[in-house]
XYZ file of C-alpha atoms in Angstrom:
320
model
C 44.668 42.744 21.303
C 47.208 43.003 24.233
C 50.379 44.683 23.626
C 53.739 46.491 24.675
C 53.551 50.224 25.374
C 56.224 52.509 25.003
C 57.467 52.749 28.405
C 57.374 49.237 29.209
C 59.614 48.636 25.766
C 62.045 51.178 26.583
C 62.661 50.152 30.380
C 62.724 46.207 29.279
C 65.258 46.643 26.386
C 67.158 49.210 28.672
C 70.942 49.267 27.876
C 70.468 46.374 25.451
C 71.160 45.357 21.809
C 68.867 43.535 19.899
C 70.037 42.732 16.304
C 67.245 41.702 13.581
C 67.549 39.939 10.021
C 65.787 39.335 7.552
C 63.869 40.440 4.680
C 61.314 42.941 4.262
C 58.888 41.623 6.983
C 61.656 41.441 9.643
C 62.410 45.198 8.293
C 59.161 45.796 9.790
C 59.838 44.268 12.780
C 62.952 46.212 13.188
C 61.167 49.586 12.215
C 58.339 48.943 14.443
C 60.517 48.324 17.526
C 62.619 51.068 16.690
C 59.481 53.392 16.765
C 57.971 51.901 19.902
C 61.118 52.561 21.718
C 60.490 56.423 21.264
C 56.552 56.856 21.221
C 53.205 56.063 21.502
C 52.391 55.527 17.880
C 52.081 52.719 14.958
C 53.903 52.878 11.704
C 52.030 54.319 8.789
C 51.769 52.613 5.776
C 54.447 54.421 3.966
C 56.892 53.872 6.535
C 56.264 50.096 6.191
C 56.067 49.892 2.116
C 59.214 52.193 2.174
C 63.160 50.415 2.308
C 66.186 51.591 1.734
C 65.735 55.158 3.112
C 68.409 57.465 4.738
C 66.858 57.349 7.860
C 64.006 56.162 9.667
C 62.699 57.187 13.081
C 66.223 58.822 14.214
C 68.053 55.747 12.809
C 70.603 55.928 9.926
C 71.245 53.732 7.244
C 74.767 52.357 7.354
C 74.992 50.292 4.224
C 73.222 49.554 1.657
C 69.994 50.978 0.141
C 69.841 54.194 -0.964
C 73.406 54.526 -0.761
C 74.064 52.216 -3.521
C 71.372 50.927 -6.411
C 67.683 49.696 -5.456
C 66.723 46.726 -6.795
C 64.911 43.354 -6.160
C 68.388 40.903 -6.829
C 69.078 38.661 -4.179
C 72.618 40.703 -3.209
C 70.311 43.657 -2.241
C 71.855 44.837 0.834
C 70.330 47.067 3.837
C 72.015 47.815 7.057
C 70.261 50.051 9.594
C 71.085 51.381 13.254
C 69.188 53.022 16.089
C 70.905 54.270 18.752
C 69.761 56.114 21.615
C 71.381 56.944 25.042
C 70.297 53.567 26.166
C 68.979 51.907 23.211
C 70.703 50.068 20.302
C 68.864 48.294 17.584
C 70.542 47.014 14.232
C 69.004 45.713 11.151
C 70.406 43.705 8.571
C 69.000 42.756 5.446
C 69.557 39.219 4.215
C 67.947 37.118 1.529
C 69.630 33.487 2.591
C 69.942 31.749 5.910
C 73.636 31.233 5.234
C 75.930 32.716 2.181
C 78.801 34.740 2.085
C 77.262 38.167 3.001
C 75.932 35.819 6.527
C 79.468 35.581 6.895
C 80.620 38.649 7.377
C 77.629 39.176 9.256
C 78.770 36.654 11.891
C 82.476 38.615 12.021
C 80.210 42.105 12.958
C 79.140 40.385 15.749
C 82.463 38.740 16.889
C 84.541 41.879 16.863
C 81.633 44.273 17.971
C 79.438 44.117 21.036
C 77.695 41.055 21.846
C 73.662 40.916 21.388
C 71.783 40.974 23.968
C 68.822 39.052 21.552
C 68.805 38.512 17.680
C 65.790 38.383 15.872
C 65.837 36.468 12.824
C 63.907 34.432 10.143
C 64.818 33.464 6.148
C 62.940 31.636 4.261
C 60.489 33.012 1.432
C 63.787 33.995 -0.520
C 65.974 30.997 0.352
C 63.275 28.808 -0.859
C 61.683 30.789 -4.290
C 64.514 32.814 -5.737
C 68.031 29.854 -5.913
C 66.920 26.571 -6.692
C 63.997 25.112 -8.189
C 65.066 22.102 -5.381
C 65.329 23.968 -2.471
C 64.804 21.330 0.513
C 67.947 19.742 0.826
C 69.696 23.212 -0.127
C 67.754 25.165 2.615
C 68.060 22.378 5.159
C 71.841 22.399 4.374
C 72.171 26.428 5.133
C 70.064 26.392 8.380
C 72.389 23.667 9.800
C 75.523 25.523 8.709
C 73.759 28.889 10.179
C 72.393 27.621 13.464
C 76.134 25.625 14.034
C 77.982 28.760 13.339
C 75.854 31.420 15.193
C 75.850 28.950 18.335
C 79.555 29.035 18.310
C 79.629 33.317 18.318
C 77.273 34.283 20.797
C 77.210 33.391 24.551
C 74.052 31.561 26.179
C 73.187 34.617 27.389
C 72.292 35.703 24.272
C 68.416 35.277 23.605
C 68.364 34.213 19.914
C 64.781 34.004 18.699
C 63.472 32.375 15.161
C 60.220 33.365 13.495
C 58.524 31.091 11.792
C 57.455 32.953 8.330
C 54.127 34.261 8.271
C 50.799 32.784 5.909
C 51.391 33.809 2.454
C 48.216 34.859 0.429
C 46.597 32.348 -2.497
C 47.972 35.449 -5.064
C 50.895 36.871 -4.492
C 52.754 39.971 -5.524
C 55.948 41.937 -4.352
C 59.784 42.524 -3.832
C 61.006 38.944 -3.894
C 58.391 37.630 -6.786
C 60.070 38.964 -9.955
C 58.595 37.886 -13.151
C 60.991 34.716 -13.698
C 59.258 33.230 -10.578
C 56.019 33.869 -10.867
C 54.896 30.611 -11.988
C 56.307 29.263 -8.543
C 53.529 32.138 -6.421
C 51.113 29.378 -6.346
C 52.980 26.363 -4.290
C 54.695 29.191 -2.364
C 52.034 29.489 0.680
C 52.515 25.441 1.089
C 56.417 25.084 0.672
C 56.035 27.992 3.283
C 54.348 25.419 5.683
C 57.112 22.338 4.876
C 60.089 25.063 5.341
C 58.942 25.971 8.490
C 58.975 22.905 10.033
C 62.383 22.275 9.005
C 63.742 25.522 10.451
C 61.679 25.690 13.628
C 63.033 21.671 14.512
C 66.504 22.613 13.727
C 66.290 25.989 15.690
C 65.195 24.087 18.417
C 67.522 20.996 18.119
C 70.210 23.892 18.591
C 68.881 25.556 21.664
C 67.485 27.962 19.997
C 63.936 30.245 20.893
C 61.058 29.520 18.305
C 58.218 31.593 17.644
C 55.586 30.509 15.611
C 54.406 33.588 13.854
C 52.652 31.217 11.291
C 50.239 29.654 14.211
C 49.955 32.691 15.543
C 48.516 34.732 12.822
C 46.583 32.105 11.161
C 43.240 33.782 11.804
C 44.437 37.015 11.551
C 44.775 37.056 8.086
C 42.680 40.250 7.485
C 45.974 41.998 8.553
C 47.457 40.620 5.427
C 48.365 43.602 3.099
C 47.160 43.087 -0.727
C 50.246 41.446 -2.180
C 49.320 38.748 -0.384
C 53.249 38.805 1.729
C 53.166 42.003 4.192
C 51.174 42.574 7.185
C 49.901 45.936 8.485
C 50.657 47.906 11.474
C 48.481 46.605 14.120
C 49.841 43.129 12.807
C 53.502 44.123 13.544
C 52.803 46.090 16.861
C 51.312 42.548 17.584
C 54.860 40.703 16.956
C 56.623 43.115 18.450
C 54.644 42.531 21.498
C 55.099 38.952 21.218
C 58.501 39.106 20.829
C 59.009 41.191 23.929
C 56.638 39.407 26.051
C 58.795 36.426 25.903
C 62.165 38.269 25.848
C 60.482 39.912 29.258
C 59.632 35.915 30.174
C 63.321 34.776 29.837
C 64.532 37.079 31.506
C 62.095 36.949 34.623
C 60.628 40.302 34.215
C 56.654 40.401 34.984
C 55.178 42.435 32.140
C 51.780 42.833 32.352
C 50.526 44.029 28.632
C 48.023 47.483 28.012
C 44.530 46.338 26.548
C 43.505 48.043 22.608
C 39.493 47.066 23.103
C 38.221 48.300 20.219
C 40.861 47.396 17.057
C 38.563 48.635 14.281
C 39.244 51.888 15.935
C 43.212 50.882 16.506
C 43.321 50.679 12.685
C 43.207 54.153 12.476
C 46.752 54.265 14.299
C 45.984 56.223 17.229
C 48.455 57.068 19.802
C 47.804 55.350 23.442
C 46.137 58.146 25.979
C 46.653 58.156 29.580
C 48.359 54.804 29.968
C 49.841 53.998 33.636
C 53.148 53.912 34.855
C 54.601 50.208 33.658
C 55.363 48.222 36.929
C 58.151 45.613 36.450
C 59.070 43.034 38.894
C 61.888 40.219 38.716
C 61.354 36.966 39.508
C 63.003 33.884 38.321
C 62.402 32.358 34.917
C 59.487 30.448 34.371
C 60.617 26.686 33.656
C 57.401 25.661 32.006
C 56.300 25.893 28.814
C 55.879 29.418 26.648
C 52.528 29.781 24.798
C 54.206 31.784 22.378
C 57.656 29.226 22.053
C 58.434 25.682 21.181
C 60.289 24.722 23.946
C 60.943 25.603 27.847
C 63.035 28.836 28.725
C 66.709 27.823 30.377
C 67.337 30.643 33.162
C 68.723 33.697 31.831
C 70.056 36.156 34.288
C 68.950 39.972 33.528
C 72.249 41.994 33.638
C 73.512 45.072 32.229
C 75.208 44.989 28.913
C 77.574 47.933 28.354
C 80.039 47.572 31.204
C 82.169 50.006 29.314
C 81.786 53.859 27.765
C 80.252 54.017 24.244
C 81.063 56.434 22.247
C 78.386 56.055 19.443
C 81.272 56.465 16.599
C 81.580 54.028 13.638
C 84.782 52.427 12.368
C 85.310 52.915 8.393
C 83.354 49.626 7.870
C 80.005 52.009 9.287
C 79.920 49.485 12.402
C 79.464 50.608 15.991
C 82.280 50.228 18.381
């Protein structure tokens, strides 16, 4: 497997913010970026089974979680935040595409500071836990969400969907509370239907699509038990994927460390004696992404945070 090391994270995202959403696997995500951007190392398996926690990896929990009650309802709410001297990486936890909560969501990022990239996939909830009929309902939110977002952020922003991950046969966690079991079954397939929706309409509006679902199809021995999460060597994988094509649209040459024994990577070890990263600019490659569904437009590198930052929150717990 071929991924990101620390170094080369931490120069690439350099004075950038990178906002994910989601639900518990893009918490995972988040966590595991937020990690890589500090050190060497893989997240252990309580750090991935735990949520709502004060703080994780030097980042605080703004809102949300622990701070208020944990449960598995669909107005759960989680907001997290790394920030470094160079480094800012927010986390928000959503269980539809578009609802009120997306809302105010979308006014966070009009009055703060603009993305740099936004990570972002809903779908597992959206399609098990509101209606029984959830095609129309789902297809309905994504336009509203995609229409919406693509009015807030500038072009430069590199908005990526990921396709949801292969569900298991049996299924158990979070999101599959007893009132829904009986829908576990037909979950793995609607899975497959709902992703082509939201990867054609992602891409009808200009946004990035990556196909975690193609891409982990014969990985599934990376599948936790519940038949929903993934392990760590499973998300150090996305993470890579995700930068490796952030580092492609942006014209950065990235060449990726080699792990050449993974039955010994499961063990989490740190990364020894790794070079220097070498990064060089060139333009944007026009052709076709393996990892995307469509053809990067040219995005110009460029330094975000023009002005001082302060790292102070307003009395809403957002950065200004």
């Amino acid at each position: 497997m071929k991924r990101v090391s620390h170094q080369q994270a931490s120069q690439l995202l350099h004075n950038k913010f990178v906002v994910v959403l989601g639900d518990s696997i893009q918490r995972a995500v988040y966590k595991d970026l937020v990690l890589l951007l500090q050190k060497e190392k893989f997240l252990s398996n309580k750090q991935l089974k735990s949520k709502g926690e004060m703080s994780f990896e030097q980042d605080c929990l703004v809102e949300g979680g622990s701070l208020n009650s944990m449960h598995n309802g669909t107005g759960y709410k989680e907001v997290r935040q790394f920030q470094s001297d160079h480094h800012l990486v927010r986390f928000y936890f959503v269980t539809r595409v578009y609802s009120p909560y997306m809302r105010s969501i979308f006014d966070d990022l009009r009055n703060g500071l603009t993305p740099d990239v936004i990570i972002f996939n809903s779908c597992v909830w959206d399609i098990s836990r509101y209606n029984s009929s959830w095609l129309d309902n789902y297809k309905e939110n994504l336009n509203m969400f995609f229409a919406e977002l693509k009015g807030i952020v500038p072009k430069e922003t590199l908005v990526i969907w990921n396709l949801t991950m292969p569900l298991g046969k049996t299924m158990r966690g979070g999101f599959l509370v007893p009132e829904i079991e009986h829908k576990a079954p037909q979950l793995r397939d609607d899975v497959i239907e709902a992703n082509f929706y939201s990867g054609t309409l992602a891409d009808a509006y200009g946004m990035d699509v990556l196909d975690l679902h193609f891409q982990f199809r014969f990985s599934l021995q990376h599948r936790t038990a519940d038949g929903v999460h993934w392990n760590a060597l499973a998300h150090r994988k996305i993470t890579s994927l995700l930068l490796e094509h952030s580092a492609q649209a942006w014209g950065v040459v990235m060449p990726l460390a080699v792990v050449e024994h993974p039955e010994v990577a499961a063990q989490l070890p740190a990364i020894g004696n790794s070079k220097p990263a070498r990064f060089d600019y060139r333009p944007p490659n026009h052709h076709h992404q393996q990892n995307v569904m469509r053809s990067r437009h040219a995005r110009h590198h460029y330094a975000p945070y023009t002005r001082p930052r302060h790292g102070q929150y307003d009395h809403h717990g957002r950065h200004y």
